[in-house]
Short mmCIF file of N, CA and C in Angstrom, two decimals:
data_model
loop_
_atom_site.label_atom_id
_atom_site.label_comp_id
_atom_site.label_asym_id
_atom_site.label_seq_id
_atom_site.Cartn_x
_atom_site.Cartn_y
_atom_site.Cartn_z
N UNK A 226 137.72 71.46 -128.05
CA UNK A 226 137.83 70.05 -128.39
C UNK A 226 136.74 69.72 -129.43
N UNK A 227 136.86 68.93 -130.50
CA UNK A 227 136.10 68.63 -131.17
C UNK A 227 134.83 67.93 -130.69
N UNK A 228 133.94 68.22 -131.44
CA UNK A 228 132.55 67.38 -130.68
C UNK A 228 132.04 66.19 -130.87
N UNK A 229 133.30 65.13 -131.81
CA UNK A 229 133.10 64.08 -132.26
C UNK A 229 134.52 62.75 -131.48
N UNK A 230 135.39 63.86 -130.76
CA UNK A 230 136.32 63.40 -130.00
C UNK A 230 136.07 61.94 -128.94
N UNK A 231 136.26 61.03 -128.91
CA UNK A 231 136.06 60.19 -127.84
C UNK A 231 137.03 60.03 -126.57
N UNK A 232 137.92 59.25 -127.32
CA UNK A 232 139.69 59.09 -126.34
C UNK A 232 141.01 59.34 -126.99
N UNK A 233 141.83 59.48 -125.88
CA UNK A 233 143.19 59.14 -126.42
C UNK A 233 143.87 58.59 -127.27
N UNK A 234 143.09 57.30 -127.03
CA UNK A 234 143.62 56.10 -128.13
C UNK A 234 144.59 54.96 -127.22
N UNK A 235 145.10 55.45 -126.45
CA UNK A 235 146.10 54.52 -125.88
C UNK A 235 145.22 53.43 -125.23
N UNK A 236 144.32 53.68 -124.52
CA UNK A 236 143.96 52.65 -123.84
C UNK A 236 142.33 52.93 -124.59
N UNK A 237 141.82 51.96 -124.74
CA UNK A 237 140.30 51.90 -125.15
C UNK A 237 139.24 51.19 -124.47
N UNK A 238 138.03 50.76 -124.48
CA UNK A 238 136.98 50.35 -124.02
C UNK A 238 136.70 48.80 -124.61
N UNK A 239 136.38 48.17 -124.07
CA UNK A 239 136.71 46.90 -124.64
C UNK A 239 135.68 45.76 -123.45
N UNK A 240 134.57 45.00 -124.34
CA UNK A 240 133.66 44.51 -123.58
C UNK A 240 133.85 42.77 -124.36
N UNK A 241 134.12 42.72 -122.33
CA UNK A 241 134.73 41.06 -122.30
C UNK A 241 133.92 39.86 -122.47
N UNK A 242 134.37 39.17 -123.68
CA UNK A 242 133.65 37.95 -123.64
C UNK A 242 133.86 36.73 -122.98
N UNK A 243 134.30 36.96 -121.93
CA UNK A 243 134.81 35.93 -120.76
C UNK A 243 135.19 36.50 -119.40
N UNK A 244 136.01 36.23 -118.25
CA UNK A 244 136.03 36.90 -117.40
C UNK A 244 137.91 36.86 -117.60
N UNK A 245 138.21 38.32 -117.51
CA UNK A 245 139.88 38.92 -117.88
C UNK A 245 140.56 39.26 -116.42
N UNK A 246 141.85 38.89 -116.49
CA UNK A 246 142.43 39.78 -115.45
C UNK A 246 143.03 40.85 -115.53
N UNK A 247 143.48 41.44 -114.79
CA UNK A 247 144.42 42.80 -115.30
C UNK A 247 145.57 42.03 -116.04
N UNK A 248 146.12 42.97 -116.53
CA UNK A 248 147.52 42.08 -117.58
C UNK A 248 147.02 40.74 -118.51
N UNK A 249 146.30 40.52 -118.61
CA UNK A 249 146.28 39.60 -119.28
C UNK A 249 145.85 40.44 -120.77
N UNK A 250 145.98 39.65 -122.20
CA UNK A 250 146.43 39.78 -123.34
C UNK A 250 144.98 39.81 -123.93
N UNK A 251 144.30 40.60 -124.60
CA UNK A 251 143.30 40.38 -125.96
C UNK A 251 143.43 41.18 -126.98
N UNK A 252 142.32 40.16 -128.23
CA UNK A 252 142.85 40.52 -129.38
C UNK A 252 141.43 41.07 -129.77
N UNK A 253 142.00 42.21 -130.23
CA UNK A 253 140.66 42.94 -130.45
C UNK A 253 140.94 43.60 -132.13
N UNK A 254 140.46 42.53 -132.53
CA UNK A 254 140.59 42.52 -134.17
C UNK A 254 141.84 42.19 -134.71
N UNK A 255 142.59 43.12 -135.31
CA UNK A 255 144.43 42.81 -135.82
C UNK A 255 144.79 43.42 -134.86
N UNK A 256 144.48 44.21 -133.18
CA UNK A 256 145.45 44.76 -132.74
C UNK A 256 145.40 43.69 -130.92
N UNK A 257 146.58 44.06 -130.84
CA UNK A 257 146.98 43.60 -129.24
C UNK A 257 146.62 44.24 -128.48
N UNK A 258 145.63 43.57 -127.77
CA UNK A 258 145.64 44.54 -126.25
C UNK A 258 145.61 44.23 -124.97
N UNK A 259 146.14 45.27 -124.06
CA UNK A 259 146.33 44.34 -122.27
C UNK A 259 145.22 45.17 -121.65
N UNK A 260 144.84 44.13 -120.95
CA UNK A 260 143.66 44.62 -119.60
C UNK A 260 144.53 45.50 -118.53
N UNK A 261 143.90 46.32 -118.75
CA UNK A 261 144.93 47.20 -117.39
C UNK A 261 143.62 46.34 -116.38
N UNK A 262 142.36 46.09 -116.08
CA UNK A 262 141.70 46.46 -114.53
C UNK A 262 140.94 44.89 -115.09
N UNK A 263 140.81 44.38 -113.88
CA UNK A 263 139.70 43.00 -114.32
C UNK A 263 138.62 42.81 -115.20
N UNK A 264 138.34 42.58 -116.09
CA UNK A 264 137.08 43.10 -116.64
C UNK A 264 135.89 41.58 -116.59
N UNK A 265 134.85 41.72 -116.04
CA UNK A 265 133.91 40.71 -115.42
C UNK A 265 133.74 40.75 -116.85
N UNK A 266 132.83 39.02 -117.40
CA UNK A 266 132.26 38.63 -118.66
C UNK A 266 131.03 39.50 -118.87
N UNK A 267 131.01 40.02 -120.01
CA UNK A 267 130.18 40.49 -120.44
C UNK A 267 129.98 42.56 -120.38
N UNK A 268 131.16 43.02 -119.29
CA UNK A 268 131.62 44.10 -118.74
C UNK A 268 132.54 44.57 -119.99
N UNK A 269 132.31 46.30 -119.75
CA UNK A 269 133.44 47.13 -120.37
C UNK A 269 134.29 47.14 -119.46
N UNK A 270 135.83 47.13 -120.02
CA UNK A 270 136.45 47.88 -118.95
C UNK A 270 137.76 48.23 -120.23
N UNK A 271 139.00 48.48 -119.34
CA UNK A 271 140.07 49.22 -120.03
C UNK A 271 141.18 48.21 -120.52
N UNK A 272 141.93 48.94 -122.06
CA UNK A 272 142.57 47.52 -122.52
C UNK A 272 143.44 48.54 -123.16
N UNK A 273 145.45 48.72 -122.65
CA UNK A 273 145.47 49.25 -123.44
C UNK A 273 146.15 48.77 -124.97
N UNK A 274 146.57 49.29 -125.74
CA UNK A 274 146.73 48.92 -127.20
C UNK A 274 148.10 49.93 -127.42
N UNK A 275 148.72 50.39 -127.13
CA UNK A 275 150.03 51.23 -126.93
C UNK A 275 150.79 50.88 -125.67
N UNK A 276 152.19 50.50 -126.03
CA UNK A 276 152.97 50.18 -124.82
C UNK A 276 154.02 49.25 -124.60
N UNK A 277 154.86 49.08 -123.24
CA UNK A 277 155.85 48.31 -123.59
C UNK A 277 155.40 47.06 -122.35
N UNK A 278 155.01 45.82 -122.44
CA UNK A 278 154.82 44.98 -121.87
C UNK A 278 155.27 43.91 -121.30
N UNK A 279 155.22 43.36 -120.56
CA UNK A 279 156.22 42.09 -120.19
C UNK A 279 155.11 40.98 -120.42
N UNK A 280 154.96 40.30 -120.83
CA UNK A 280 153.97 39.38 -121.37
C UNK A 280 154.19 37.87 -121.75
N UNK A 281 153.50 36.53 -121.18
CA UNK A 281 154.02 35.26 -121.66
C UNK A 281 154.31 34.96 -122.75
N UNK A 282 155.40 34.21 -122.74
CA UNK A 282 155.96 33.90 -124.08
C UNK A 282 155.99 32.08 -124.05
N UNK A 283 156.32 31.66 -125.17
CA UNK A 283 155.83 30.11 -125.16
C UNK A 283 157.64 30.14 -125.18
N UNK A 284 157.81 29.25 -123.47
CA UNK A 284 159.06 28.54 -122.89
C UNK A 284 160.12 28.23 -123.80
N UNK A 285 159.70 27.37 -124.92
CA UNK A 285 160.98 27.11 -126.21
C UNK A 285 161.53 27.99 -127.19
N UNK A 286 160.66 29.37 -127.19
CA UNK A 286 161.30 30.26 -128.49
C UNK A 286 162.13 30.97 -127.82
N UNK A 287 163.19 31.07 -128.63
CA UNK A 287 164.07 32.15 -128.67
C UNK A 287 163.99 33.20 -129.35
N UNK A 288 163.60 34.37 -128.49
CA UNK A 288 163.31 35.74 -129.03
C UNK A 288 164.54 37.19 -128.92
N UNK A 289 164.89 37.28 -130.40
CA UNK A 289 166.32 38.49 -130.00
C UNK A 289 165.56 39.91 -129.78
N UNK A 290 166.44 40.48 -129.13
CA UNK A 290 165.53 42.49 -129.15
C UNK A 290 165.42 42.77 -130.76
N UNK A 291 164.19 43.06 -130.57
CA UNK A 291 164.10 44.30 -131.87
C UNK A 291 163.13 43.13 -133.09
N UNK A 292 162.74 42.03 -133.10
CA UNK A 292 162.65 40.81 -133.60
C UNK A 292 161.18 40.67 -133.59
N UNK A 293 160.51 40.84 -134.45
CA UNK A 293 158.69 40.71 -134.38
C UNK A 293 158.63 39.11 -133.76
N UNK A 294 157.43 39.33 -132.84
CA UNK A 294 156.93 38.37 -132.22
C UNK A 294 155.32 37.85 -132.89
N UNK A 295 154.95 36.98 -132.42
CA UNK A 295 153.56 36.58 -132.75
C UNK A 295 152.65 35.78 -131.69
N UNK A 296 151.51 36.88 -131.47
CA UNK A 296 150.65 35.81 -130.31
C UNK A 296 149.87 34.97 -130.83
N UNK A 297 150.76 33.89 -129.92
CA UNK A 297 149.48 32.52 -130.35
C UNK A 297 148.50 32.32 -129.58
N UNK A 298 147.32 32.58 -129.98
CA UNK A 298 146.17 32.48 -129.59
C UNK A 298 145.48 31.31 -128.56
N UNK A 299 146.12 29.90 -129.02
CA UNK A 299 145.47 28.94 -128.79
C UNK A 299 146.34 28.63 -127.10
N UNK A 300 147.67 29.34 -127.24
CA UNK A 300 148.57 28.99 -126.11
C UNK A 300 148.63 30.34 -125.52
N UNK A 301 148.17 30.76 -125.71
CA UNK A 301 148.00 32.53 -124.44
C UNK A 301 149.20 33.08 -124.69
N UNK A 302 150.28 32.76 -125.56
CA UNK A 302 151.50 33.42 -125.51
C UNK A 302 152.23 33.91 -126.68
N UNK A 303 153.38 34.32 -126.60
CA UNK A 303 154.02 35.12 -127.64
C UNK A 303 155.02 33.99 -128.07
N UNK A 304 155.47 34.12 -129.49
CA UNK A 304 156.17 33.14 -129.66
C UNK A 304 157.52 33.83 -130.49
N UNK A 305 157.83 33.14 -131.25
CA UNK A 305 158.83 33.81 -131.78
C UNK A 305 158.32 34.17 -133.27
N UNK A 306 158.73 34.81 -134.39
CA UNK A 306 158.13 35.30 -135.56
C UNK A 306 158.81 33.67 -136.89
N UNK A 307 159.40 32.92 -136.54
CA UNK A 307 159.65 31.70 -137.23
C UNK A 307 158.18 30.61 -136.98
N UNK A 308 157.68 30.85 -136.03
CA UNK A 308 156.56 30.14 -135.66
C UNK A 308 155.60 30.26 -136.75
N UNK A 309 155.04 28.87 -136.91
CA UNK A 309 153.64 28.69 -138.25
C UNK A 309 152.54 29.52 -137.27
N UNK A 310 152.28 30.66 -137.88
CA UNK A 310 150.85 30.80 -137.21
C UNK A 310 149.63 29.92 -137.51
N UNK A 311 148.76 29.84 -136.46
CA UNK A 311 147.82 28.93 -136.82
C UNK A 311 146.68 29.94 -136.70
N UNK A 312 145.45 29.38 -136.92
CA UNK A 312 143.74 29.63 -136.68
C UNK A 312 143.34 31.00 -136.05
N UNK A 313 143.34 32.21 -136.23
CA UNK A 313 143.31 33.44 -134.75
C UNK A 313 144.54 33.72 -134.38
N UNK A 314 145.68 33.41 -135.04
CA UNK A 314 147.35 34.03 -134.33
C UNK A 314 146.83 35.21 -134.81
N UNK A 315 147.77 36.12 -134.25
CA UNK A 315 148.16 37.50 -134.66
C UNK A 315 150.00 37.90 -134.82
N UNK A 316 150.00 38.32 -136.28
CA UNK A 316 151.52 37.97 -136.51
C UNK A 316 151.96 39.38 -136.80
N UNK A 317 153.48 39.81 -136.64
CA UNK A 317 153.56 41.10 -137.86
C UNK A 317 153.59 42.32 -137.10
N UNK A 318 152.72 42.67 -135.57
CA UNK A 318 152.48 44.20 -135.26
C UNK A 318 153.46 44.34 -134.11
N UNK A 319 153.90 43.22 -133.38
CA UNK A 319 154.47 43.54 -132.03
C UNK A 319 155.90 43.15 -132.28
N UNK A 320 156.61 43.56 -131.44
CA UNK A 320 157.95 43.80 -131.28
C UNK A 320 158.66 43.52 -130.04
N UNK A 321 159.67 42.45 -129.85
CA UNK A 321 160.37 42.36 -128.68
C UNK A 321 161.09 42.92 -128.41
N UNK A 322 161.57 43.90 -127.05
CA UNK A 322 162.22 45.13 -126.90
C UNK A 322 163.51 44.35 -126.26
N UNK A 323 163.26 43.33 -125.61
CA UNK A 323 164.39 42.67 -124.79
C UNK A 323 164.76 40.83 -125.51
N UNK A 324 165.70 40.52 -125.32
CA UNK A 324 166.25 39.00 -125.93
C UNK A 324 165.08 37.94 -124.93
N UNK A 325 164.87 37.08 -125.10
CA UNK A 325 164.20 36.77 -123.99
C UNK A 325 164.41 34.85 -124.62
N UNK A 326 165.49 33.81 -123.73
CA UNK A 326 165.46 32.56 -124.57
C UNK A 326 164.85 31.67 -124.54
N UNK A 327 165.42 30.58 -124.58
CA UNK A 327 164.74 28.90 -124.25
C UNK A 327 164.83 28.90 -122.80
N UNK A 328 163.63 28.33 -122.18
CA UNK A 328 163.75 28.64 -120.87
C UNK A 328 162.95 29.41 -120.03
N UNK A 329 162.69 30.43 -120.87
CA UNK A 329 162.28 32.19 -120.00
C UNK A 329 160.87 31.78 -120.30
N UNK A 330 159.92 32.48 -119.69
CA UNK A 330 158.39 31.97 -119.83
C UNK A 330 158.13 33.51 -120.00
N UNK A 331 158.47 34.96 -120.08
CA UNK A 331 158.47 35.88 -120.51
C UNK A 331 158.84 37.07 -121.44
N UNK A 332 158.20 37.61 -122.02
CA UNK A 332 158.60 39.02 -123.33
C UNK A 332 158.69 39.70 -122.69
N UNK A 333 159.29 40.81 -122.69
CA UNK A 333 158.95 42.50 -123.09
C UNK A 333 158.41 43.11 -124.57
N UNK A 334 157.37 43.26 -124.73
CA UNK A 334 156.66 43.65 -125.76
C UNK A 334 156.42 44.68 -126.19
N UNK A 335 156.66 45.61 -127.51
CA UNK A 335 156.03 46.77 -127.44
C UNK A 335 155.15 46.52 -128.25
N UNK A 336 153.47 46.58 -127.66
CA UNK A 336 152.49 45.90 -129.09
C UNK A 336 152.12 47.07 -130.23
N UNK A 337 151.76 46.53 -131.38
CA UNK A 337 151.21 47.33 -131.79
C UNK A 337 152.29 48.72 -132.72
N UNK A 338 153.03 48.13 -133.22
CA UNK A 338 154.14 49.56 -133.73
C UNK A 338 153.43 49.03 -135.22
N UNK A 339 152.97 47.77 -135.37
CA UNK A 339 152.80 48.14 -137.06
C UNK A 339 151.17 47.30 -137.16
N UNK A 340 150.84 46.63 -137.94
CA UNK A 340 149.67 46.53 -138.09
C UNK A 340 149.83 44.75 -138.02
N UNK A 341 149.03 44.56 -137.15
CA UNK A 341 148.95 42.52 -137.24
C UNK A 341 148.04 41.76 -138.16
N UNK A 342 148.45 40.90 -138.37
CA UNK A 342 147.93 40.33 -139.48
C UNK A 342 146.97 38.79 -138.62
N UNK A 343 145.75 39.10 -138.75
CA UNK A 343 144.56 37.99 -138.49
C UNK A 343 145.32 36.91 -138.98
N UNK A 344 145.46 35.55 -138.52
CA UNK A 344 145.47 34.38 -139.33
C UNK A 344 144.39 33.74 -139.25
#
């Protein structure tokens, strides 16, 4: 193994500036990532950044499979890719694997297939 090797990549190290739950969503630069394990404020713990997720989505968008999504920052959730991003969205990298409509308060997500764009 190389001697400069760290991880996998799938899941990374990630030190919380608040207190996280498992599953819940951060943005760690342009990329998406989920807390796999609680991570206390100010604690490392694990976040991964590869994967297919079920994740909040904001109640009014209608999201088709296959259809880039965008997390809005300010509302903890995923929205649909017609949405104005605002201040800290992240637009462009994630992907909805399942239809999900008006109504549904959840995605299936695969984050991270292309590169997100900071707003």
């Amino acid at each position: 193994m190389a001697t400069n090797y760290i991880q996998a990549g799938e899941v990374i190290d990630y030190t919380a500036g608040a207190d996280i739950s498992s599953g819940d969503v951060v943005a760690v630069g342009n990329l998406v990532g989920v807390a796999i394990t609680d991570i206390a404020n100010g604690e490392v713990g694990a976040v991964a950044i590869e994967g297919v997720f079920e994740l909040p989505k904001v109640s009014a968008a209608v999201i088709g499979a296959g259809e880039t999504v965008n997390w809005d920052a300010s509302a903890g959730e995923f929205d649909d890719n017609a949405a104005t991003p605002a201040t800290g969205d992240l637009t462009g990298g994630c992907v909805a694997v399942a239809a999900a409509g008006n109504g549904d308060t959840t995605v299936k997500v695969k984050i991270n297939v292309g590169t997100n764009t900071v707003n």
